[in-house]
mmCIF file of C-alpha atoms in Angstrom:
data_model
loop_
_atom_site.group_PDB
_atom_site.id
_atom_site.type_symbol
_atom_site.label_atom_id
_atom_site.label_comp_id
_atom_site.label_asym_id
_atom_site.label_seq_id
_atom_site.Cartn_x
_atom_site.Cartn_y
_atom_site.Cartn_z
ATOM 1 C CA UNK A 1 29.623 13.581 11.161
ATOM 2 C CA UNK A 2 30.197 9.601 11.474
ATOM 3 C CA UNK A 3 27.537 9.053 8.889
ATOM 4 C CA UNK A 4 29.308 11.740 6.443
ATOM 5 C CA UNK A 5 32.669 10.439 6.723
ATOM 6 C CA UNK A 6 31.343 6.842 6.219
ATOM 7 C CA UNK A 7 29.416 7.801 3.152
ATOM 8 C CA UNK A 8 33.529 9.220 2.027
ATOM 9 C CA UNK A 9 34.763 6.132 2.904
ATOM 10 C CA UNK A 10 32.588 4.091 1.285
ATOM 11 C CA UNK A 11 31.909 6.060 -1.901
ATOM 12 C CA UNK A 12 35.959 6.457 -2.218
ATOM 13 C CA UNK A 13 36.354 2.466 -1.976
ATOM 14 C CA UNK A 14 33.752 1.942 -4.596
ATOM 15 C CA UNK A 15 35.328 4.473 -7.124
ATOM 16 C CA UNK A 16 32.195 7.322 -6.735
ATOM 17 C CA UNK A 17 32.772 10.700 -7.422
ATOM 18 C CA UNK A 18 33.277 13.110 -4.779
ATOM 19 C CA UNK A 19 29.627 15.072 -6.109
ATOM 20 C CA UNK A 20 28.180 11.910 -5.290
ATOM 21 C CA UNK A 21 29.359 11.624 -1.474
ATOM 22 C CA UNK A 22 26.194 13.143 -0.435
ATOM 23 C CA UNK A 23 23.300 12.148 1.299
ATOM 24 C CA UNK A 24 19.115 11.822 1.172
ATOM 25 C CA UNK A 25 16.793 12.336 4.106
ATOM 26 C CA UNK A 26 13.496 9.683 4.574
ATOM 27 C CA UNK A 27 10.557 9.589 6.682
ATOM 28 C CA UNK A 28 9.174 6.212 5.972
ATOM 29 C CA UNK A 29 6.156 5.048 7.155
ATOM 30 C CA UNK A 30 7.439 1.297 6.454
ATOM 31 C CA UNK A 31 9.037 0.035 9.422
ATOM 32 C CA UNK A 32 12.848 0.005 9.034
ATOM 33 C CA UNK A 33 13.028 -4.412 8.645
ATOM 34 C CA UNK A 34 10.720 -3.659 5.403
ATOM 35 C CA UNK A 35 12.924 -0.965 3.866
ATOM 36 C CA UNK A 36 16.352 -1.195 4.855
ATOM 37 C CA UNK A 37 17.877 -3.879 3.171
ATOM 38 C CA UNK A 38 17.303 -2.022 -0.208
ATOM 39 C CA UNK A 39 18.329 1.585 1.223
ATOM 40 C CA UNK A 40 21.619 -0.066 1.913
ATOM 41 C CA UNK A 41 21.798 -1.371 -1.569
ATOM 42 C CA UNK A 42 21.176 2.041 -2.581
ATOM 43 C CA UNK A 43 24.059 3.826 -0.991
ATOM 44 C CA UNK A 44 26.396 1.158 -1.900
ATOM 45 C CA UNK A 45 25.728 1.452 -5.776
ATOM 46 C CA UNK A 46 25.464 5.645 -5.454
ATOM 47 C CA UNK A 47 27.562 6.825 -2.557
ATOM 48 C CA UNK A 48 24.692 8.415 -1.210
ATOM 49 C CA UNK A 49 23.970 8.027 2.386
ATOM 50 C CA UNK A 50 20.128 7.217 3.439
ATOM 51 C CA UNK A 51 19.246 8.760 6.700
ATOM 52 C CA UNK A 52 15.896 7.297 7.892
ATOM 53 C CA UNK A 53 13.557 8.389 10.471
ATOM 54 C CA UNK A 54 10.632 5.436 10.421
ATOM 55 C CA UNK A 55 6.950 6.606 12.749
ATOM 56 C CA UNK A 56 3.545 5.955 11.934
ATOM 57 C CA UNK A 57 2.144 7.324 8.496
ATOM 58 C CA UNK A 58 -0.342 10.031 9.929
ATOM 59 C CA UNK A 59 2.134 11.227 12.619
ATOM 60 C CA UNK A 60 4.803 11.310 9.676
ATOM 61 C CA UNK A 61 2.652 13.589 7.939
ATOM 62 C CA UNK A 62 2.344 16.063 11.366
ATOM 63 C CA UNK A 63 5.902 15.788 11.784
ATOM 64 C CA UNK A 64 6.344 17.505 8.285
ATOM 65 C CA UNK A 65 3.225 19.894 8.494
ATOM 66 C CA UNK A 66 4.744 21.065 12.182
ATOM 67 C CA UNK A 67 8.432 21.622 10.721
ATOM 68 C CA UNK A 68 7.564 23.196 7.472
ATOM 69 C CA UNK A 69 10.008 24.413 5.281
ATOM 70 C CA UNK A 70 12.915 23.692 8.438
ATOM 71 C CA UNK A 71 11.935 20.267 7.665
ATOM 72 C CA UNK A 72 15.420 18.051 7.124
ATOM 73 C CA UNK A 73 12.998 15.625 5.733
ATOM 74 C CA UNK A 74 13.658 15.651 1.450
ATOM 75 C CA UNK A 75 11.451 11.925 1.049
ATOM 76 C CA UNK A 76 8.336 10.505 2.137
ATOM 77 C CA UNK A 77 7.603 7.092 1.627
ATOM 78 C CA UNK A 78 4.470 5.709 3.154
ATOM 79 C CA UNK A 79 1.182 4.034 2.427
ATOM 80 C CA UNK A 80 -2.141 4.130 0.277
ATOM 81 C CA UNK A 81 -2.691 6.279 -1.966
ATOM 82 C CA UNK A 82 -5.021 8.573 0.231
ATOM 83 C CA UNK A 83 -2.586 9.231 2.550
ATOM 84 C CA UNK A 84 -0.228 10.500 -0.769
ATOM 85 C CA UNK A 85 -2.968 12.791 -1.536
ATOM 86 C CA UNK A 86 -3.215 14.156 1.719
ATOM 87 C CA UNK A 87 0.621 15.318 1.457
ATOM 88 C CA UNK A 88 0.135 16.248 -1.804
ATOM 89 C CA UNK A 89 -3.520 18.808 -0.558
ATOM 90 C CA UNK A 90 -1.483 19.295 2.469
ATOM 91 C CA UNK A 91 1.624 21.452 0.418
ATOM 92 C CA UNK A 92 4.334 18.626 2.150
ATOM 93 C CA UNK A 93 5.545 17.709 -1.164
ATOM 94 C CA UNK A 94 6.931 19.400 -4.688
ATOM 95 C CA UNK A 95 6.091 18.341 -8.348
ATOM 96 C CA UNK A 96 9.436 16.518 -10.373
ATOM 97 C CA UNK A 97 9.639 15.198 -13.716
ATOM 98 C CA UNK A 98 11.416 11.701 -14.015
ATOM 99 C CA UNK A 99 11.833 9.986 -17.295
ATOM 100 C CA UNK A 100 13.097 6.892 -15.573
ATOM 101 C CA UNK A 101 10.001 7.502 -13.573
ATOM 102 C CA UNK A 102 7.686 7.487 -16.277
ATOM 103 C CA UNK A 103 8.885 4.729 -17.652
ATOM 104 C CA UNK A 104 9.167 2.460 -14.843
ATOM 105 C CA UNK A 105 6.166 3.240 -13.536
ATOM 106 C CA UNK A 106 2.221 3.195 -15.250
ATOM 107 C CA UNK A 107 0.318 6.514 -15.051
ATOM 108 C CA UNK A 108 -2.303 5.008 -12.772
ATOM 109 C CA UNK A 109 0.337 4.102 -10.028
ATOM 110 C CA UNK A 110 1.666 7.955 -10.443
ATOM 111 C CA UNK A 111 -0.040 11.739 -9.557
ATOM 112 C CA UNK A 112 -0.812 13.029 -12.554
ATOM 113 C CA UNK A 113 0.566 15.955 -11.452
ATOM 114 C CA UNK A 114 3.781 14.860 -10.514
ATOM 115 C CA UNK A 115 3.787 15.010 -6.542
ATOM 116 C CA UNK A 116 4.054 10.825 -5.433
ATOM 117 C CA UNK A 117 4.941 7.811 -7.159
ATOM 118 C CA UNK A 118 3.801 4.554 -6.311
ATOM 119 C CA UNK A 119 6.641 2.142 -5.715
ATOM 120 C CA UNK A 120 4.971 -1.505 -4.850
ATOM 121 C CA UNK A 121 1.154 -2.691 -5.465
ATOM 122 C CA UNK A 122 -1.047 -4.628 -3.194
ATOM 123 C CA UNK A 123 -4.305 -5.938 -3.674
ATOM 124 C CA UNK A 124 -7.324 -5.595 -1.108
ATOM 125 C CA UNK A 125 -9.219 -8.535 -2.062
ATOM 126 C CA UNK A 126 -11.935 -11.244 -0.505
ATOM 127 C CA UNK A 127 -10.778 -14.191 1.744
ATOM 128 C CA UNK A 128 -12.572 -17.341 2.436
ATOM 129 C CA UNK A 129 -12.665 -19.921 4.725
ATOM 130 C CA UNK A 130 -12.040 -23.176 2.585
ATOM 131 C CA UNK A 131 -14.730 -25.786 3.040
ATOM 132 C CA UNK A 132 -17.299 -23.038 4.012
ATOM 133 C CA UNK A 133 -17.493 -20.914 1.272
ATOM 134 C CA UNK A 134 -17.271 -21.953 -2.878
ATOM 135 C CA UNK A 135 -15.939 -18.979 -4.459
ATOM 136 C CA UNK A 136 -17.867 -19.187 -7.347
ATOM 137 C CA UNK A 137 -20.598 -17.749 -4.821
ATOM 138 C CA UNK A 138 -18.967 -14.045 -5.046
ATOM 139 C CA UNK A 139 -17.487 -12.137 -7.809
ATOM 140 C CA UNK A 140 -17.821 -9.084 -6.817
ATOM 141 C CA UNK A 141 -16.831 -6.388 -4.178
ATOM 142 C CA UNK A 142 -20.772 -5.678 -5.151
ATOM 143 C CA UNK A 143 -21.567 -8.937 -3.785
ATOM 144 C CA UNK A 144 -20.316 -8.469 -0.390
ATOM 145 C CA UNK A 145 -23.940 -6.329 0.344
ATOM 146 C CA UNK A 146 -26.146 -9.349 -0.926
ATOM 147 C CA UNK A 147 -28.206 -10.914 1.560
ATOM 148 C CA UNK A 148 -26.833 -14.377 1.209
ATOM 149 C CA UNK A 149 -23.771 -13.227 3.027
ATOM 150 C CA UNK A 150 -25.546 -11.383 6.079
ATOM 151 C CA UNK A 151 -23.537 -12.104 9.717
ATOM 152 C CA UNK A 152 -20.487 -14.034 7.620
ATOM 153 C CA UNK A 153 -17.993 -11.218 6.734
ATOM 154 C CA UNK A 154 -15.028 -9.929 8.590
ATOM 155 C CA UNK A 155 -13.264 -6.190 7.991
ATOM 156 C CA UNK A 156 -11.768 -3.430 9.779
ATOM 157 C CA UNK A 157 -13.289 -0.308 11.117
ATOM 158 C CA UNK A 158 -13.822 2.818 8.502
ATOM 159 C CA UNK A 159 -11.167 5.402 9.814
ATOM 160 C CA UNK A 160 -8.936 2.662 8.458
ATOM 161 C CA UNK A 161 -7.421 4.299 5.372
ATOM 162 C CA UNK A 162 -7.242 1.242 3.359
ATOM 163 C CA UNK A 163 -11.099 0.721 3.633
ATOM 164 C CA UNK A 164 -11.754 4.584 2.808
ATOM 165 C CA UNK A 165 -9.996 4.063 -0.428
ATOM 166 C CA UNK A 166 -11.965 0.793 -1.402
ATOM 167 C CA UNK A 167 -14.787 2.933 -0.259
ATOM 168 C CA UNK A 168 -13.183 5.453 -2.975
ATOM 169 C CA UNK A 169 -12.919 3.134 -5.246
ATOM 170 C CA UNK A 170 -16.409 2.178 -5.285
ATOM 171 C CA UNK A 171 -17.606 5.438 -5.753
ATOM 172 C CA UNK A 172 -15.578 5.845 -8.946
ATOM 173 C CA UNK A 173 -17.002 2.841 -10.318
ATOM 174 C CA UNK A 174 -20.952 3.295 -9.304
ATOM 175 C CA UNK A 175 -21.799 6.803 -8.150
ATOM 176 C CA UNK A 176 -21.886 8.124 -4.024
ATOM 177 C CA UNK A 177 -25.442 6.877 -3.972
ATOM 178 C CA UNK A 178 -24.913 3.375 -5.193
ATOM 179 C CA UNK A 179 -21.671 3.179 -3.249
ATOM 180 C CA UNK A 180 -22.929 4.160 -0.264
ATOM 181 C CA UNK A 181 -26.054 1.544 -0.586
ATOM 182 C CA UNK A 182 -23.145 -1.254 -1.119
ATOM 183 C CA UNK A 183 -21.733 0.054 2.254
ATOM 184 C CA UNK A 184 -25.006 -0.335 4.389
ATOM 185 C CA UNK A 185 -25.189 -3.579 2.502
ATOM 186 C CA UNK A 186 -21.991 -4.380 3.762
ATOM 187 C CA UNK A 187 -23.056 -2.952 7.763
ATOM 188 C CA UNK A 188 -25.808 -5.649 7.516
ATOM 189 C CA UNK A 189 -23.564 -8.345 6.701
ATOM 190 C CA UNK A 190 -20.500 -7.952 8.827
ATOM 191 C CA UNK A 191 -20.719 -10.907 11.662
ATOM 192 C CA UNK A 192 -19.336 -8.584 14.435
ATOM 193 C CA UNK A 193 -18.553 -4.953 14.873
ATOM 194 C CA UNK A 194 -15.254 -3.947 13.105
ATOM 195 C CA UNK A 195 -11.751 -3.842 14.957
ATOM 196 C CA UNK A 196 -8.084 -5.205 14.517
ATOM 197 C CA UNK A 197 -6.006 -4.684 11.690
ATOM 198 C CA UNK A 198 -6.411 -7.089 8.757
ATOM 199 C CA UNK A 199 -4.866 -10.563 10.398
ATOM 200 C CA UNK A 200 -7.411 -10.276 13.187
ATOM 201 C CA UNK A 201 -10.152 -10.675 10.326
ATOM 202 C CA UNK A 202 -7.852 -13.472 8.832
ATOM 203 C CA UNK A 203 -7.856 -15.164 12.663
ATOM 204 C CA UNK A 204 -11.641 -14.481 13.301
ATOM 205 C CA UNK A 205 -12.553 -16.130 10.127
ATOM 206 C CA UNK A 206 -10.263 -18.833 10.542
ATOM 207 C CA UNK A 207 -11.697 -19.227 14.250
ATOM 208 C CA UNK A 208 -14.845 -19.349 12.829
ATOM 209 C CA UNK A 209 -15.935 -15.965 13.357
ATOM 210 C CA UNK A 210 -16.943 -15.234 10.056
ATOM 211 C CA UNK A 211 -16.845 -16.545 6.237
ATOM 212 C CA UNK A 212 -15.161 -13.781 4.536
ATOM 213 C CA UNK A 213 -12.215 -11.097 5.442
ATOM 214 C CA UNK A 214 -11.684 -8.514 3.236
ATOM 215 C CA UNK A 215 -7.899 -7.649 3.612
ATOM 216 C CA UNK A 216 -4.605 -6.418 1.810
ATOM 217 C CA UNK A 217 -3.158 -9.919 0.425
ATOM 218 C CA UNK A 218 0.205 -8.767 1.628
ATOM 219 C CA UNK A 219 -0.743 -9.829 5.145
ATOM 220 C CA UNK A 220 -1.739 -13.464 4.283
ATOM 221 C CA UNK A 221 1.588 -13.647 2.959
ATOM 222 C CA UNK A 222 3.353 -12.605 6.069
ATOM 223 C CA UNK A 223 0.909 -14.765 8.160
ATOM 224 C CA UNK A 224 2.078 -18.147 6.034
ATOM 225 C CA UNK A 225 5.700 -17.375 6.286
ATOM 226 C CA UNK A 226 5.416 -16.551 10.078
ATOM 227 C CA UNK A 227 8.138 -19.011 11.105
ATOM 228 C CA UNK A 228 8.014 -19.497 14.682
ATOM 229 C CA UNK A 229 4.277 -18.189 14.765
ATOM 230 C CA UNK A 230 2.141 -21.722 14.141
ATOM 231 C CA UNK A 231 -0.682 -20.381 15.106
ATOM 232 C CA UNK A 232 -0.429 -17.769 12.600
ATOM 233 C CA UNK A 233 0.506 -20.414 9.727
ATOM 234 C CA UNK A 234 -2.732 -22.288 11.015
ATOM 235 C CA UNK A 235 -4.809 -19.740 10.162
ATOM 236 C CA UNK A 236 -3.608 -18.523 6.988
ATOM 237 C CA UNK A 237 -3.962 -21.976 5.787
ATOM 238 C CA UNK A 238 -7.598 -21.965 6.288
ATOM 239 C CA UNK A 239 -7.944 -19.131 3.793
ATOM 240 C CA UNK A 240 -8.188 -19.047 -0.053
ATOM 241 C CA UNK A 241 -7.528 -16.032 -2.142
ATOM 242 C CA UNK A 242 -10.268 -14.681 -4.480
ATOM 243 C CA UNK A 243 -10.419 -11.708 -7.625
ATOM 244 C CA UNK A 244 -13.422 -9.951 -7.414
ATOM 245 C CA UNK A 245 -14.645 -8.082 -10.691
ATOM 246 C CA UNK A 246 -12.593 -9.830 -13.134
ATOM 247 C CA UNK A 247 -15.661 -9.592 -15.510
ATOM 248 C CA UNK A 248 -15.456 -5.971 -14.908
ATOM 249 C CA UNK A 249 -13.169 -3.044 -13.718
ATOM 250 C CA UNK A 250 -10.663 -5.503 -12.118
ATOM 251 C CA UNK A 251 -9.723 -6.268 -8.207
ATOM 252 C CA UNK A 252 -9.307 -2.846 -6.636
ATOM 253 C CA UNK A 253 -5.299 -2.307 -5.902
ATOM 254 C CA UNK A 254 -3.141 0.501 -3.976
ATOM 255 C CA UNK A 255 0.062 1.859 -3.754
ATOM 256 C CA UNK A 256 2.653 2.204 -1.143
ATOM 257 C CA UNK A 257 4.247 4.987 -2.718
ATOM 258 C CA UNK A 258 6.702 8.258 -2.405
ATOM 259 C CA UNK A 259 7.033 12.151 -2.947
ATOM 260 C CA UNK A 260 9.656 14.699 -2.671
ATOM 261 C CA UNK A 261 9.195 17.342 0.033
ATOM 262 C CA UNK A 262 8.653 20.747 -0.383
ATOM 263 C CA UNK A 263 11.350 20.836 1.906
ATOM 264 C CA UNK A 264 13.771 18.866 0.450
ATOM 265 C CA UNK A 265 17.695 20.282 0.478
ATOM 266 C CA UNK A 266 18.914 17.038 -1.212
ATOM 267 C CA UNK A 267 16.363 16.908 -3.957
ATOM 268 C CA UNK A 268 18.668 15.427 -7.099
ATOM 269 C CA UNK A 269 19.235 12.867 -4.150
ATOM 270 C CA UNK A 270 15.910 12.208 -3.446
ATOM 271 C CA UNK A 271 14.829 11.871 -7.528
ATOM 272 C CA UNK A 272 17.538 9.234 -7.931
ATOM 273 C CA UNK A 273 16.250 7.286 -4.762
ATOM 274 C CA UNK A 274 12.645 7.295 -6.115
ATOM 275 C CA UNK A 275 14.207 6.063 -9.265
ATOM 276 C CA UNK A 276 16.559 3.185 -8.032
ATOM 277 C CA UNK A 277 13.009 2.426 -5.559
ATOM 278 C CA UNK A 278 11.562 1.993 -8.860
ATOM 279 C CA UNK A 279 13.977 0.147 -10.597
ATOM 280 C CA UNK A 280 13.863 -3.448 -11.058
ATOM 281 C CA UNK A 281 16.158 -4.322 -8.236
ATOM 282 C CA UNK A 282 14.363 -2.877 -5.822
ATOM 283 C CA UNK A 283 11.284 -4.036 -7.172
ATOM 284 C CA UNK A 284 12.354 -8.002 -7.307
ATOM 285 C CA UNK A 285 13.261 -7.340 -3.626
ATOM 286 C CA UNK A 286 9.957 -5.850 -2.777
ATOM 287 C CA UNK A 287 7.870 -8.793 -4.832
ATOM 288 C CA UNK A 288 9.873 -11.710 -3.251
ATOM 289 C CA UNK A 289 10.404 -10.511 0.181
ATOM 290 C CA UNK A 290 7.621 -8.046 1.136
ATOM 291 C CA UNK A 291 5.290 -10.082 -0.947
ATOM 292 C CA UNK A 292 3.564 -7.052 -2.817
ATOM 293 C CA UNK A 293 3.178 -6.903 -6.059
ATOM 294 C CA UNK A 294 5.835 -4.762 -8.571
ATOM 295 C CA UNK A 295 4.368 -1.200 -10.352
ATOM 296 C CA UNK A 296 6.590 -2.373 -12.985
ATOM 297 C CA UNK A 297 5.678 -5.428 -15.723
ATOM 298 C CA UNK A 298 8.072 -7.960 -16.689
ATOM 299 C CA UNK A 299 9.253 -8.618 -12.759
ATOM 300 C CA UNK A 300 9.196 -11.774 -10.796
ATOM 301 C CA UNK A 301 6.927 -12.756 -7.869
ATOM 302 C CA UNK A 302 7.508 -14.239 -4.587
ATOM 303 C CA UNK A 303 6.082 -18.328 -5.253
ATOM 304 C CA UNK A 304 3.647 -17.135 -2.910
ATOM 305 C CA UNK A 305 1.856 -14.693 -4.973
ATOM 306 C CA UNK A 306 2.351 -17.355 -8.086
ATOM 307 C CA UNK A 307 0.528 -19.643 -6.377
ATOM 308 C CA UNK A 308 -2.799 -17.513 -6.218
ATOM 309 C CA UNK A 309 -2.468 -17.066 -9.720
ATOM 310 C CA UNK A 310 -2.683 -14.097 -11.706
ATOM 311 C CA UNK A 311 -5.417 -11.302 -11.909
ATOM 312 C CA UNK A 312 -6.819 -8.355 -13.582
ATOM 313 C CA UNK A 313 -6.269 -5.102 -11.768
ATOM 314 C CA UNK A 314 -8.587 -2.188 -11.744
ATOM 315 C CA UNK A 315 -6.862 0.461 -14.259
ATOM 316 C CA UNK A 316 -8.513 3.299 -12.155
ATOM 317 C CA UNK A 317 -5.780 5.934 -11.703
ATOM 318 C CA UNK A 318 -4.848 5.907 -7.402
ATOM 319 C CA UNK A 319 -4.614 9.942 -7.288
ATOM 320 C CA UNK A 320 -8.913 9.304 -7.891
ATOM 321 C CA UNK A 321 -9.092 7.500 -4.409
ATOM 322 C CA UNK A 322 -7.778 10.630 -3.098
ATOM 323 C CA UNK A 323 -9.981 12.837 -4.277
ATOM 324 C CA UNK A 324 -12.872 10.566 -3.330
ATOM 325 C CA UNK A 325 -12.108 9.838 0.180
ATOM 326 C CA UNK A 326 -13.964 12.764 1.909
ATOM 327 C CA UNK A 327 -16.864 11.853 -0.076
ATOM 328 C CA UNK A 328 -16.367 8.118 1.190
ATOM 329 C CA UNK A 329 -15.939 8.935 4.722
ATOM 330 C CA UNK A 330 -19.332 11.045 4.299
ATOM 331 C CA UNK A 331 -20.982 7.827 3.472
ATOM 332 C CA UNK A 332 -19.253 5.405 5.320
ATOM 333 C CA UNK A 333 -20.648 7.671 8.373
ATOM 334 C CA UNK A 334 -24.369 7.797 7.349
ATOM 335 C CA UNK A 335 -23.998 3.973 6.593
ATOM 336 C CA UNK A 336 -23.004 3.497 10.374
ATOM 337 C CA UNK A 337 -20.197 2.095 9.821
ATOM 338 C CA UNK A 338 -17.706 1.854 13.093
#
């Protein structure tokens, strides 16, 4: 009731029509520092009150399998394109059509079918420790399962969701069998048995642990501007940022991305949120203070993600690294790895 009478406050001081004194329900998988700014500049441009419920992705997407169609939920916003696809194969979400949408946003970062959107980019890419490794020694995720590089690389465990859909990714550019060689490659070369998220492989190769860290660039940036966290800074310092397959398909990117519920009560509200998320205000704010990359062209960068210069992206379209990931999980099993 305070939250209603707020949103009439607020949307009679800025001149918005009563129709538009309504509100939008999100489960976000982004924790609330990393989204709310940009809700709030939602509501205060629409009238429309954002009520947001943050928890993990996965038990997001139990929370909405367990409540059905009593679900108050009418948006989820989480992360990698896999997990969209699950919500999607899951019946969680319902197909809209968005001309702003289509616009805004390239056919690769969308489901073809109209279920999720992606809303900011990041790159999982190849780190190295400067001084140990001259990175005209790799160009290639393919390279990562050469010999060369055997006890000197650094990455998380396979249930992690952003490795199945590099895995995926893999297996749309060179077939299950070759991808799944690559991976045993990879086994062979890792210099200690996966675990941590992706700064623990940015520490351990920083600590000396390894050569290589195969991570989301998003968390190098976070680990640089760490104020109050030198030891963080430290190690982020030791890294430098490389673009596999430039001669080729391009550096293998995901989404963090959205989807209206099947459930949805509020669902003209929850169009025009996936619209403003994918407008370019929200996008600047996502580029310069999340430090991911924009879905959109034509938008600024943090000086961060400037500074490691620009890159070609693989064009694959995300809803494929869906459809691949059981098939990459398969393999990443028989390749043994943890």
């Amino acid at each position: 009731m305070v939250t209603r009478l707020f949103t009439l406050v607020l949307a009679a001081a800025l001149g918005v029509t009563p129709a538009l004194a309504a509100e939008v329900n999100l489960y976000s998988a982004r924790k609330e520092n990393l989204i709310k700014p940009i809700l709030d500049r939602f509501t205060a441009q629409t009238g429309i009150a954002v009520n947001l419920v943050t928890g993990s992705a996965d038990a997001l997407l139990k929370r909405l399998e367990s409540e059905g169609q009593n679900s108050p939920a009418d948006v989820l916003l989480t992360v990698d394109a896999g997990r969209l696809h699950r919500a999607k194969a899951s019946g969680l979400l319902q197909p809209i059509r968005s001309t702003a949408l289509e616009q805004r946003v390239p056919a690769s970062y969308r489901d073809p079918d109209g279920y999720w959107v992606g809303l900011s980019l990041r790159a999982r890419t190849i780190l190295y420790v400067q001084g140990k490794v001259d990175p005209r020694e790799i160009t290639s995720y393919e390279d990562l399962a050469l010999p060369k590089w055997r006890k000197r690389i650094c990455i998380r465990s396979s249930d992690n969701i952003y490795n199945q859909s590099l895995v995926a990714s893999m297996i749309a550019a060179d077939g299950e069998q070759a991808a799944e060689s690559w991976a045993r490659g990879l086994v062979a070369n890792l210099a200690r048995p996966p675990k941590g998220g992706d700064r623990d492989q940015i520490k351990a190769a920083a600590a000396g642990q390894c050569d290589l860290a195969i991570v989301n660039t998003y968390y190098l940036a976070q680990m640089i501007h760490a104020d109050g966290d030198p030891a963080q800074q430290a190690a982020a310092a030791k890294m430098g940022v490389l673009w596999p397959n430039q001669n080729g398909r391009g550096t293998h990117v995901n989404v963090s991305g959205a989807g209206v519920t099947k459930a949805a009560k509020n669902r003209d509200n929850a169009v025009r949120l996936l619209e403003f998320l994918a407008g370019r205000e929200a996008q600047e704010w996502y580029a310069q203070t999340n430090h991911e990359y924009p879905v959109g062209e034509g938008i600024a960068v943090s000086a961060t993600l400037r500074a490691w210069g620009e890159f070609k992206a693989d064009a694959l379209n995300l809803a494929v690294l869906g459809e691949n990931n059981a098939g990459a999980l398969r393999l990443m099993d028989r390749a043994g790895w943890k």
